[in-house]
CSV table of C-alpha atoms in Angstrom, one decimal:
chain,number,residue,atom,x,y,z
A,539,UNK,CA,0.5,-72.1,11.5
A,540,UNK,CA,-1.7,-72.5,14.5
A,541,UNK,CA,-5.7,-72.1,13.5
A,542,UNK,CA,-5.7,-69.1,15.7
A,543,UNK,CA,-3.2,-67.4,13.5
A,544,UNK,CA,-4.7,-68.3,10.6
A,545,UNK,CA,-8.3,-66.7,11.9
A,546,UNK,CA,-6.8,-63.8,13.4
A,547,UNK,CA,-8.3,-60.0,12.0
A,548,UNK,CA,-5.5,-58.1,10.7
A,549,UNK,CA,-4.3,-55.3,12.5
A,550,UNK,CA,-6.1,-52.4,12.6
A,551,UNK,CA,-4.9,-49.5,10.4
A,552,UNK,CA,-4.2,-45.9,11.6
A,553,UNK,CA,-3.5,-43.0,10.0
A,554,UNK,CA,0.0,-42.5,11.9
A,555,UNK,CA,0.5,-46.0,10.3
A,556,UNK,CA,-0.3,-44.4,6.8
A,557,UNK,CA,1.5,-41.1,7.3
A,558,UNK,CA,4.6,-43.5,8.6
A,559,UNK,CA,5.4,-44.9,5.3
A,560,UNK,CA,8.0,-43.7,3.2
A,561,UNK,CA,7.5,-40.4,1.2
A,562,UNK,CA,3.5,-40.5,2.2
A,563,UNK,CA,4.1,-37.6,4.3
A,564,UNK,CA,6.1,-35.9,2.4
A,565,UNK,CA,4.0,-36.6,-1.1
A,566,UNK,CA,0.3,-35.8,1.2
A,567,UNK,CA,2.3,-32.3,2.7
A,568,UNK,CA,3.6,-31.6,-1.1
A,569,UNK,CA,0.2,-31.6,-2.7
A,570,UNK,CA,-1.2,-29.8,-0.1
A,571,UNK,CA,0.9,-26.9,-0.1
A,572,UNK,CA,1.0,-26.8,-3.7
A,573,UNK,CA,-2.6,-26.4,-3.7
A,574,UNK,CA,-2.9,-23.8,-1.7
A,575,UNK,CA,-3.2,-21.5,-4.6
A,576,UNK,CA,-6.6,-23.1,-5.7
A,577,UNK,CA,-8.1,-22.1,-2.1
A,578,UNK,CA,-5.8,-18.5,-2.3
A,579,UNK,CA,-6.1,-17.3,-5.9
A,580,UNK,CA,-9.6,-16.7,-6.0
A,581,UNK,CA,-10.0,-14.7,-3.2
A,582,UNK,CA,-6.5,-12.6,-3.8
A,583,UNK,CA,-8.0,-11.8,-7.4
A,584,UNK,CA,-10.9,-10.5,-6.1
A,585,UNK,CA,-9.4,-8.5,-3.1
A,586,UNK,CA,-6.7,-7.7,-5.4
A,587,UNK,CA,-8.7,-5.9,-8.0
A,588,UNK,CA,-11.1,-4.3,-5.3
A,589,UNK,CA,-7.5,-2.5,-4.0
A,590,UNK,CA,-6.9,-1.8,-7.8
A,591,UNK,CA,-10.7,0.0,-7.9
A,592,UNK,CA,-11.6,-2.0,-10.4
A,593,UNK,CA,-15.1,-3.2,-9.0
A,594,UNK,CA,-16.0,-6.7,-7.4
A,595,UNK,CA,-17.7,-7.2,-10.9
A,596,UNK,CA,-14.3,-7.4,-12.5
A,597,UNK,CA,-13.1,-9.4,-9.2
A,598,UNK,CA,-15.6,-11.8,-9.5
A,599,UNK,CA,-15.2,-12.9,-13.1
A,600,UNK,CA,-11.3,-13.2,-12.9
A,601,UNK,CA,-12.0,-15.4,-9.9
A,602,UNK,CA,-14.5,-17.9,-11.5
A,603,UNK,CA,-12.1,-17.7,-14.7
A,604,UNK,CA,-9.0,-18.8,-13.0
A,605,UNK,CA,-11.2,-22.0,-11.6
A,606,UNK,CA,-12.6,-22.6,-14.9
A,607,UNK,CA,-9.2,-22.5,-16.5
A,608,UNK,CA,-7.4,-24.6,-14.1
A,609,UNK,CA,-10.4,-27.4,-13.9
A,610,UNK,CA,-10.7,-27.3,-17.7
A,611,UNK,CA,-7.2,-28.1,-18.6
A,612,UNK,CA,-6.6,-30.8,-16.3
A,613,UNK,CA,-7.7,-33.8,-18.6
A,614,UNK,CA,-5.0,-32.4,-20.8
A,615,UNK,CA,-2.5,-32.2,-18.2
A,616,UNK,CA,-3.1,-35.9,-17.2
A,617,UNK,CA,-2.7,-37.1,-20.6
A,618,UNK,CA,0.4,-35.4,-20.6
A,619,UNK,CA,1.2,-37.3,-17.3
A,620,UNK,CA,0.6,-40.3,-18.9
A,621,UNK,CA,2.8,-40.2,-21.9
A,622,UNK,CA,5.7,-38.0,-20.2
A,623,UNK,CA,5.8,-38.9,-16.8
A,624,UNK,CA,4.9,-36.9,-13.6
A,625,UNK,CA,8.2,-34.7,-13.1
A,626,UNK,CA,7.6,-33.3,-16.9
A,627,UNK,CA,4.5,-31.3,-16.4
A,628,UNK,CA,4.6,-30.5,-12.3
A,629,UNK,CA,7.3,-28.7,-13.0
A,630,UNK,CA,6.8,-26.5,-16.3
A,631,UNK,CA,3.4,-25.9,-14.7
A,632,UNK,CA,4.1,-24.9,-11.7
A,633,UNK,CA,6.9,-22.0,-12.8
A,634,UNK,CA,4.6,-20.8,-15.3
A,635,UNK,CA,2.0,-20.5,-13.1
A,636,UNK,CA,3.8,-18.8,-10.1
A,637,UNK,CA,5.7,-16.4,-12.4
A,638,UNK,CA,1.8,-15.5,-13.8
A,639,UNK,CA,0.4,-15.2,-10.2
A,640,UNK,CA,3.5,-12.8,-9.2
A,641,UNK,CA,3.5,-10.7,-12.1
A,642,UNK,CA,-0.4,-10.3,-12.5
A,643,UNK,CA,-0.7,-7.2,-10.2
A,644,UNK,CA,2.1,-5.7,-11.5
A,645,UNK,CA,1.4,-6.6,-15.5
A,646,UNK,CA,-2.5,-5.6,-14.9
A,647,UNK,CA,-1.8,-2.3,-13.5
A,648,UNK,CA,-0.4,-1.3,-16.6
A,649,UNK,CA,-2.5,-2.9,-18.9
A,650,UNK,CA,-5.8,-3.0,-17.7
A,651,UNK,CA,-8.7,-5.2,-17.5
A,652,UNK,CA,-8.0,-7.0,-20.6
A,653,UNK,CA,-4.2,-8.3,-19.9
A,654,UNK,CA,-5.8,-9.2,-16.1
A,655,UNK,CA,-7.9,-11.2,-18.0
A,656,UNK,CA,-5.5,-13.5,-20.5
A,657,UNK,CA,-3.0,-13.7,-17.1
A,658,UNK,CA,-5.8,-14.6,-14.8
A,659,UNK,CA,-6.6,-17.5,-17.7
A,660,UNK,CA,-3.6,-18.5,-18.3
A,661,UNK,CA,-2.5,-19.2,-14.7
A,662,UNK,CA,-5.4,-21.3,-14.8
A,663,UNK,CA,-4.7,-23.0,-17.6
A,664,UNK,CA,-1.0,-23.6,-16.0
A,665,UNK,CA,-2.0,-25.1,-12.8
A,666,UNK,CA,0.0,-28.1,-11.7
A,667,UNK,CA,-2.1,-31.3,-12.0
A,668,UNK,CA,-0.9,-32.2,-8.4
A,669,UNK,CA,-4.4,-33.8,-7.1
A,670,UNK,CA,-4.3,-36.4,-9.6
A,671,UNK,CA,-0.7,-37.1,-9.9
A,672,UNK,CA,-1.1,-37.7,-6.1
A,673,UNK,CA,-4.2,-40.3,-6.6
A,674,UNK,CA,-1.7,-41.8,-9.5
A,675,UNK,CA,0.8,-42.4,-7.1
A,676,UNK,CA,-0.9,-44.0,-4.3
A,677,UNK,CA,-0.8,-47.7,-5.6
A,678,UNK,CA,3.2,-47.7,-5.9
A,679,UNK,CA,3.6,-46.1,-3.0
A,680,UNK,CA,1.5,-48.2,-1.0
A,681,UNK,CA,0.9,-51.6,-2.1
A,682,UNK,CA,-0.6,-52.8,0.7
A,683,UNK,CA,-4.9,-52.2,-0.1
A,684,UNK,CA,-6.0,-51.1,3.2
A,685,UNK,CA,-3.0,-48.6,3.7
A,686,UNK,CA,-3.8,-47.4,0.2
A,687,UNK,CA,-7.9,-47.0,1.3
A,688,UNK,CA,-6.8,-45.0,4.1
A,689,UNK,CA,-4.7,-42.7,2.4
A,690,UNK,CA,-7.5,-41.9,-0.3
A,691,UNK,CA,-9.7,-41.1,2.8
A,692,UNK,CA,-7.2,-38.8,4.3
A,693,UNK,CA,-6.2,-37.4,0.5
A,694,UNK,CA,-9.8,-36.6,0.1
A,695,UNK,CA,-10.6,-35.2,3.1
A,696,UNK,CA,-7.7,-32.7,3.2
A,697,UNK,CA,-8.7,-31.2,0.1
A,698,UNK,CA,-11.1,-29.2,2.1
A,699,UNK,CA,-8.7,-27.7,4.6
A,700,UNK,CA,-7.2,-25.8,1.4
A,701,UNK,CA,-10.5,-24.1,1.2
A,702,UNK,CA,-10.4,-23.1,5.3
A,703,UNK,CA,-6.7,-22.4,5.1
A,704,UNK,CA,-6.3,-20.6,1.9
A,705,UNK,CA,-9.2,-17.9,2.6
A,706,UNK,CA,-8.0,-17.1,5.7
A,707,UNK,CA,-3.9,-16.6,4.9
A,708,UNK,CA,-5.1,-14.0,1.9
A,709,UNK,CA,-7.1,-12.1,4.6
A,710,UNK,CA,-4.5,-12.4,6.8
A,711,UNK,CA,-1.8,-11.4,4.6
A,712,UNK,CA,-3.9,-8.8,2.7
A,713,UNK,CA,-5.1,-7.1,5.9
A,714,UNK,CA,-1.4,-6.7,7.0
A,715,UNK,CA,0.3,-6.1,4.1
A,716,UNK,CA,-1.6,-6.1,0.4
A,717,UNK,CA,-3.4,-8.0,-1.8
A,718,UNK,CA,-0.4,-8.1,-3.8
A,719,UNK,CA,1.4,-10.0,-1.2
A,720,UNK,CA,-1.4,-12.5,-0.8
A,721,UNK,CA,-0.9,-12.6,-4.5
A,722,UNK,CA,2.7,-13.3,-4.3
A,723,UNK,CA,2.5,-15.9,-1.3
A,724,UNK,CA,0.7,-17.9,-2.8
A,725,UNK,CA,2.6,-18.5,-5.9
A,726,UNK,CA,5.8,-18.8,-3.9
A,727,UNK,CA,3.7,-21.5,-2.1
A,728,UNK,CA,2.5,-23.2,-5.6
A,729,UNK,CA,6.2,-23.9,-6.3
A,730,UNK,CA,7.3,-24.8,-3.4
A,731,UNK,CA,4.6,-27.5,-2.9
A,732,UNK,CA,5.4,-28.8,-6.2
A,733,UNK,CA,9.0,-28.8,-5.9
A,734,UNK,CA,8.8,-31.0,-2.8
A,735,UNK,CA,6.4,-33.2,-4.8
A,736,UNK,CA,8.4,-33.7,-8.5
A,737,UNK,CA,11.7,-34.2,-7.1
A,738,UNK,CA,10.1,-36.9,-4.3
A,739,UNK,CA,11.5,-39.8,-6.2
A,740,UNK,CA,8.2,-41.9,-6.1
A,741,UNK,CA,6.8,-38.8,-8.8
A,742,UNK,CA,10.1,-38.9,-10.6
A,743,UNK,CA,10.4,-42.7,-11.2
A,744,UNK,CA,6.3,-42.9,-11.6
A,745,UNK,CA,5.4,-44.4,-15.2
A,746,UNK,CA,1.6,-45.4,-16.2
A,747,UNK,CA,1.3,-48.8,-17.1
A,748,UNK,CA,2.1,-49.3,-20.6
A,749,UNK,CA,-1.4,-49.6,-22.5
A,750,UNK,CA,-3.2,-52.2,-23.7
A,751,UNK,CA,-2.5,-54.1,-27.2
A,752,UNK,CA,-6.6,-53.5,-27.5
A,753,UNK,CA,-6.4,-50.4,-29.7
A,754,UNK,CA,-10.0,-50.1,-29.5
A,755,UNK,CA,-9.8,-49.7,-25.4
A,756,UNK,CA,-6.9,-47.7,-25.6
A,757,UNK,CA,-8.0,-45.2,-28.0
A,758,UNK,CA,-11.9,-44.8,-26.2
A,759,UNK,CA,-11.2,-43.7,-22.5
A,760,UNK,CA,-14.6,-42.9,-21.4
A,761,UNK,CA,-16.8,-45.7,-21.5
A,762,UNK,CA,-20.8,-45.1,-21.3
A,763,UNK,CA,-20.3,-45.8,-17.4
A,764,UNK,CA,-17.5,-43.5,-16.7
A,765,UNK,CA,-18.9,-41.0,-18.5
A,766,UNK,CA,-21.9,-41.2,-16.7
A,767,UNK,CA,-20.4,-41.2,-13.5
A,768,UNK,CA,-18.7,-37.7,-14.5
A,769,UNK,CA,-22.0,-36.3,-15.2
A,770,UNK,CA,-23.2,-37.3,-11.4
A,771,UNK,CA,-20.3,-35.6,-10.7
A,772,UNK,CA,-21.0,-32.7,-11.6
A,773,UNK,CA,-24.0,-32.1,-10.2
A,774,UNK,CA,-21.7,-32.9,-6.7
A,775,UNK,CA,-19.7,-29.6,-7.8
A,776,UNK,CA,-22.6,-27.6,-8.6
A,777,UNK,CA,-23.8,-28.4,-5.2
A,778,UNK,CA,-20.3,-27.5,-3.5
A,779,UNK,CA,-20.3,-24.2,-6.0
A,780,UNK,CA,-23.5,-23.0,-4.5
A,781,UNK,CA,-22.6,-23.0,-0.8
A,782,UNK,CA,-20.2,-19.7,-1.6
A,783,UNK,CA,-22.8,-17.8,-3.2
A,784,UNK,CA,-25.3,-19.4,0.1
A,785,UNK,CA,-22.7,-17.9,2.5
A,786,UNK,CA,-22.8,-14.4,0.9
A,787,UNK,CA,-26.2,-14.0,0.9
A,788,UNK,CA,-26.6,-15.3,4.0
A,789,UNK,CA,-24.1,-12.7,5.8
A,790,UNK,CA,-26.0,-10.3,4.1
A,791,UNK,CA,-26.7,-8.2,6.9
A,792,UNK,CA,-25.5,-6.2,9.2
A,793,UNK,CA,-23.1,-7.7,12.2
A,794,UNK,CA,-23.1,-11.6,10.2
A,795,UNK,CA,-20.3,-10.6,7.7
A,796,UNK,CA,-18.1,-13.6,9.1
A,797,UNK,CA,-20.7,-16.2,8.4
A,798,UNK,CA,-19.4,-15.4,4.5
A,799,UNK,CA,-16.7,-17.2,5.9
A,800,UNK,CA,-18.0,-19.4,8.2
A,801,UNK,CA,-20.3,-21.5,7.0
A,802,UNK,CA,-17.9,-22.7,3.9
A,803,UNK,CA,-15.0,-24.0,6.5
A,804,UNK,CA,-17.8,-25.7,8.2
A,805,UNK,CA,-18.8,-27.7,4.9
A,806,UNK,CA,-15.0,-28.1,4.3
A,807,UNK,CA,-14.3,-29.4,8.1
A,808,UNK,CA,-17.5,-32.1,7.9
A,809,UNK,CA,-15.3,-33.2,4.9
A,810,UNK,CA,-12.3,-33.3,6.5
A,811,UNK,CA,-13.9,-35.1,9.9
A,812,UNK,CA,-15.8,-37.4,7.2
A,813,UNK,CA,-13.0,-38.5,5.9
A,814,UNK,CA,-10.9,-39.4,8.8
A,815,UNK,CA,-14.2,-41.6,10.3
A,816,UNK,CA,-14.4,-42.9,6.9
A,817,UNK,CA,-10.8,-44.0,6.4
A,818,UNK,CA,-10.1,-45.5,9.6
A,819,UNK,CA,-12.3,-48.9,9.2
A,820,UNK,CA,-14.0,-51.1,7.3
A,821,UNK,CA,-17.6,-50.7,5.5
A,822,UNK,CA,-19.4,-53.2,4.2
A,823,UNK,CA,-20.8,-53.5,0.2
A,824,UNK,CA,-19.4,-52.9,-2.9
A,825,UNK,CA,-17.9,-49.6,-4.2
A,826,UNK,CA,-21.1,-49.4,-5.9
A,827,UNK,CA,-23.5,-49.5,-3.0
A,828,UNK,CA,-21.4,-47.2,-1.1
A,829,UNK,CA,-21.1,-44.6,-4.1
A,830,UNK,CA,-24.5,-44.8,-4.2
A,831,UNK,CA,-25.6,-44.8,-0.2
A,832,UNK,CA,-23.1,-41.7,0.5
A,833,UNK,CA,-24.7,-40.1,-2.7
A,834,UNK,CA,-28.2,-40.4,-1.1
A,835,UNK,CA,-26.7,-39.2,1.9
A,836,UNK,CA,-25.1,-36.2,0.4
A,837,UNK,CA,-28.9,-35.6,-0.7
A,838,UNK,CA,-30.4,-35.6,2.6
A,839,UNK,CA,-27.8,-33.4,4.4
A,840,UNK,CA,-28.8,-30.6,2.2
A,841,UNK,CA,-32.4,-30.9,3.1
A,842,UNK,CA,-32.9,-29.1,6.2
A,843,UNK,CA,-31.5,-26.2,4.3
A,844,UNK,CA,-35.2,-25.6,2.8
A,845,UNK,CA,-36.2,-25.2,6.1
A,846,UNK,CA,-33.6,-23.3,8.1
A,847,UNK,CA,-33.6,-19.7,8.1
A,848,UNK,CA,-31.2,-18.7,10.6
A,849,UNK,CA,-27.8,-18.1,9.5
A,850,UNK,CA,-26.1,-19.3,12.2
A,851,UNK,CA,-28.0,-22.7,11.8
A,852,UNK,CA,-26.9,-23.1,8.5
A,853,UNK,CA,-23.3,-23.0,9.3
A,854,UNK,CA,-24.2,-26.4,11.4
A,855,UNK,CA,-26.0,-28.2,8.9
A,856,UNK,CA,-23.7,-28.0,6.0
A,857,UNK,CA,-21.4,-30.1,7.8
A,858,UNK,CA,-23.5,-33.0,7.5
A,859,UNK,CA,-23.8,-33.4,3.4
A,860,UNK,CA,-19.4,-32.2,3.8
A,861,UNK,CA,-19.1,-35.4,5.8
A,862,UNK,CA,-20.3,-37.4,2.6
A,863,UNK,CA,-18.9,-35.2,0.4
A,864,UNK,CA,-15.6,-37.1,1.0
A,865,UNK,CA,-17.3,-40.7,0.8
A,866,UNK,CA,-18.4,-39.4,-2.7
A,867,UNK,CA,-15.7,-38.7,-4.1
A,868,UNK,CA,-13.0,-41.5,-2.6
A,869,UNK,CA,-15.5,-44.4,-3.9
A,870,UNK,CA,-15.8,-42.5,-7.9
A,871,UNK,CA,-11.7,-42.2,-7.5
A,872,UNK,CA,-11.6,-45.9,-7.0
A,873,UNK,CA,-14.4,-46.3,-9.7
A,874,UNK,CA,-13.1,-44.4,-12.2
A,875,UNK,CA,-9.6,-46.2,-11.5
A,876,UNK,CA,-11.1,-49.4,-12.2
A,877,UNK,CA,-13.1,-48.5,-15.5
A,878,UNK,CA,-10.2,-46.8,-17.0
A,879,UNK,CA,-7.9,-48.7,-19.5
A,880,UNK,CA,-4.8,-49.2,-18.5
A,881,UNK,CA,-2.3,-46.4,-19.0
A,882,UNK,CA,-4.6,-43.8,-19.0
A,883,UNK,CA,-5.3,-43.5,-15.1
A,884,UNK,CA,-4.2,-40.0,-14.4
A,885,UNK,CA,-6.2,-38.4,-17.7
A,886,UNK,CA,-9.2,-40.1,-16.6
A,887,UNK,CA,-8.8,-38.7,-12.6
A,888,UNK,CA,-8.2,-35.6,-14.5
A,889,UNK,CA,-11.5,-35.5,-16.2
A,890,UNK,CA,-12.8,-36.6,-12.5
A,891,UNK,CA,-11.4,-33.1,-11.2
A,892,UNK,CA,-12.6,-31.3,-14.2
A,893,UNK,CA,-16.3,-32.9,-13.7
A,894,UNK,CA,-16.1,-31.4,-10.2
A,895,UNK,CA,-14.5,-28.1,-11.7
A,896,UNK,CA,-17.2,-27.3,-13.9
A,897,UNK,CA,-20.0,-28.4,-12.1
A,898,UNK,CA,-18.5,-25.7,-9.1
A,899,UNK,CA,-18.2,-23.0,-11.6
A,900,UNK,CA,-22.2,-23.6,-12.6
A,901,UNK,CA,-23.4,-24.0,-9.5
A,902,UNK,CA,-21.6,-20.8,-8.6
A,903,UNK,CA,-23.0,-18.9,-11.6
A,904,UNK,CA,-26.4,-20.1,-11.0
A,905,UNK,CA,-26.6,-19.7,-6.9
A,906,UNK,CA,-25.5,-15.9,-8.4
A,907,UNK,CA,-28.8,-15.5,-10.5
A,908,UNK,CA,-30.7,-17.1,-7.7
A,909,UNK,CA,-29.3,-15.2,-4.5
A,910,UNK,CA,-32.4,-12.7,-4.7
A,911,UNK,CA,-34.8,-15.9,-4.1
A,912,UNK,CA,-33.9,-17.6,-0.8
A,913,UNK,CA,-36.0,-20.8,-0.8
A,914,UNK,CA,-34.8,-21.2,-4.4
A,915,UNK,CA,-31.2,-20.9,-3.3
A,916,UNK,CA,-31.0,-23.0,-0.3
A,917,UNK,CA,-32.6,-25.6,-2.7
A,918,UNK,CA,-29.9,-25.4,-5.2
A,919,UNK,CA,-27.2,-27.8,-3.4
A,920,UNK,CA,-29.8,-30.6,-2.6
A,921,UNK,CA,-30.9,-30.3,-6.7
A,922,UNK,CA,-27.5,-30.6,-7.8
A,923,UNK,CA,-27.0,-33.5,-5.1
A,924,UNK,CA,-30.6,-35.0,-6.5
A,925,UNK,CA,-29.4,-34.7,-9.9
A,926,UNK,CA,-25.9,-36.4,-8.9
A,927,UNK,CA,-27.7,-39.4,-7.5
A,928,UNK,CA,-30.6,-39.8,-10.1
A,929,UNK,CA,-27.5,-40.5,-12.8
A,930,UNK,CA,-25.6,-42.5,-10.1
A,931,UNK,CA,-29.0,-44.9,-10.1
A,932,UNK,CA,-29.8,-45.2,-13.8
A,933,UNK,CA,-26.0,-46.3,-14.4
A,934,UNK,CA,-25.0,-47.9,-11.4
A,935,UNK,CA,-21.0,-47.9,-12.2
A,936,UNK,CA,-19.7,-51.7,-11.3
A,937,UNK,CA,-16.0,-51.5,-11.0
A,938,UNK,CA,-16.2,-55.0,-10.5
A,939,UNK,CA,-17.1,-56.3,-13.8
A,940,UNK,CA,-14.2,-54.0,-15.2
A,941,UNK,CA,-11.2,-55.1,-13.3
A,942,UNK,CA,-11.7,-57.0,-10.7
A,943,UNK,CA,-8.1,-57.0,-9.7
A,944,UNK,CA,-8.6,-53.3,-7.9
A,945,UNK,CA,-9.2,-52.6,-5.1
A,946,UNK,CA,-12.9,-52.2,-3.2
A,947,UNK,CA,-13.8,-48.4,-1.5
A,948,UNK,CA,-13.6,-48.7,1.8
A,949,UNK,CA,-11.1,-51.7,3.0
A,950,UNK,CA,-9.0,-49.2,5.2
């Protein structure tokens, strides 16, 4: 081998390049779709129940519940994952959950508020764990590291288009026809998604890693650092579970209505642009620098929010802390892979989501007490960001000194 062949940079990677390899498409478009009831549900509910005349109050609290339900399980359904395989809990999951979502307006009409209520939580409950059987599969579907980088970038970033999309098909679909169709879409959706997913064969073949001997290891999955780094987490969701709440009271007035709509699918397209700027190179530093440099940035971008009053303002700035969002959470997937024992990936990217999930669903409720004080509102992201990064800098998770076989955030 000549010594300019032995120097020469590998070749950069591009997303066609990721999308190109087998079942990657069709795994990434899976997931996607049969996520599209986390981004539709909560708003059919709530339409759903206004067209029932059964108040926004009601709407509201079915909404929250079903993401509540859904992020709250999912450690549950990833240890399930990990003893029975992929295939054995998409699929349950997901015809439980559609059949709930189609027969809720229907069941609820004759039952009232209460039997809206255990459907609304059960479908929750019932959600397939697609988002991290998908992060599971990555490193047996591509082996190669920088391929595998990329698509966690692209993965990540994604995730926010369900929250653009799924909005705007329910108000689409509910304006045309009725709430009950938006209802009923998006469970047809669910299980469609995840049928293109479980019967890929990569989810059908997928087995963890048998675990360690170490029964010690195996039995305690959340080590001191992990645990912390779910914490930090959460203080992320409570930030991304304000900017709803933000929105609303924002477009409170007359002829800005749309900016409840607005300024969330500009958050969620600065994490989707994020991600594909983030995925397509190199960056230099450990996981752990870059968790912690995206974290401060994720800070910062809320910021100016203390200081902007006009509406439409807003609706550019929260892109900036969306672009980071996605650097956030790719480099704690890739931590929280590499602190995890062996065999027990997918519960502990579960308990990732559900970090996330319940920080949302607080941030939410809180940004709700607060939406009568404006400066205290605006400040609620960037507090929830603050308190992310103050835990993120008092444990300073080193996937290195775990495994140092994985793989380093950001070689894409």
């Amino acid at each position: 081998m000549s010594p300019t062949a032995s120097t020469a940079s590998p070749p950069r990677i591009t997303y066609g390049a990721v999308l190109g390899s087998p079942y990657v498409a069709r795994l990434l478009g899976g997931t996607l779709t049969g996520r599209l009831p986390n981004g539709m549900a909560p708003v059919a509910i709530v339409l759903w129940t206004l067209a029932a005349s059964r108040g926004i109050a009601l709407g509201g609290l079915l909404s929250a519940l079903y993401g509540l339900a859904s992020a709250l399980s999912q450690p549950v359904k990833g240890r399930m994952m990990d003893r029975y395989g992929q295939s054995a809990v998409h699929l349950p999951a997901a015809v439980l959950n559609s059949s709930l979502l189609f027969a809720l307006p229907l069941a609820a009409r004759h039952g009232g508020p209460a039997l809206a209520t255990a459907i609304v939580v059960a479908a929750g409950l019932t959600a397939p764990p697609l988002e991290a059987g998908l992060r599971a599969l990555w490193p047996s579907v591509l082996p190669d590291l920088r391929l595998r980088h990329a698509a966690l970038a692209l993965d990540t970033g994604t995730q926010g288009l369900l929250y653009i999309v799924g909005p705007l098909l329910v108000a689409a679909l509910s304006s045309t026809y009725s709430p009950d169709t938006a209802l009923a879409i998006a469970a047809a959706l669910g299980l469609a998604g995840t049928l293109i997913v479980a019967t890929a064969p990569p989810s059908r073949r997928w087995r963890p890693t048998p675990m360690t001997n170490d029964a010690g290891t195996a039995r305690r999955l959340a080590s001191p650092q992990l645990a912390s780094l779910f914490v930090a987490l959460a203080g992320v969701g409570c930030a991304i579970g304000a900017v709803n709440v933000l929105a609303v009271a924002m477009s409170d007035t007359p002829g800005q209505q749309m900016l409840s709509g607005l300024l969330p699918a500009a958050f969620s397209a600065g994490s989707f642009l994020g991600g594909l700027v983030y995925g397509r190179r190199t960056w230099p530093g450990s996981t752990t620098r870059q968790l912690i440099f995206s974290g401060a940035a994720f800070l910062v971008g809320w910021l100016p929010l203390l200081a902007i009053r006009s509406p439409y303002a807003a609706t550019v700035a929260v892109a900036l802390p969306g672009a980071f969002l996605t650097v956030v959470v790719a480099c704690a997937y890739v931590t929280t892979d590499a602190l995890t024992p062996t065999g027990r990936t997918s519960e502990a990217y579960a308990w990732l989501i559900c970090s996330i999930g319940v920080g949302q669903a607080a941030g939410t409720a809180i940004a709700g007490r607060l939406a009568d004080h404006a400066l205290a509102l605006a400040a609620l992201p960037a507090a929830g960001a603050a308190f992310a990064l103050t835990f993120l800098l008092l444990t300073r998770p080193d996937q290195g000194t775990v495994r140092r076989d994985r793989h380093r955030c950001g070689h894409a």
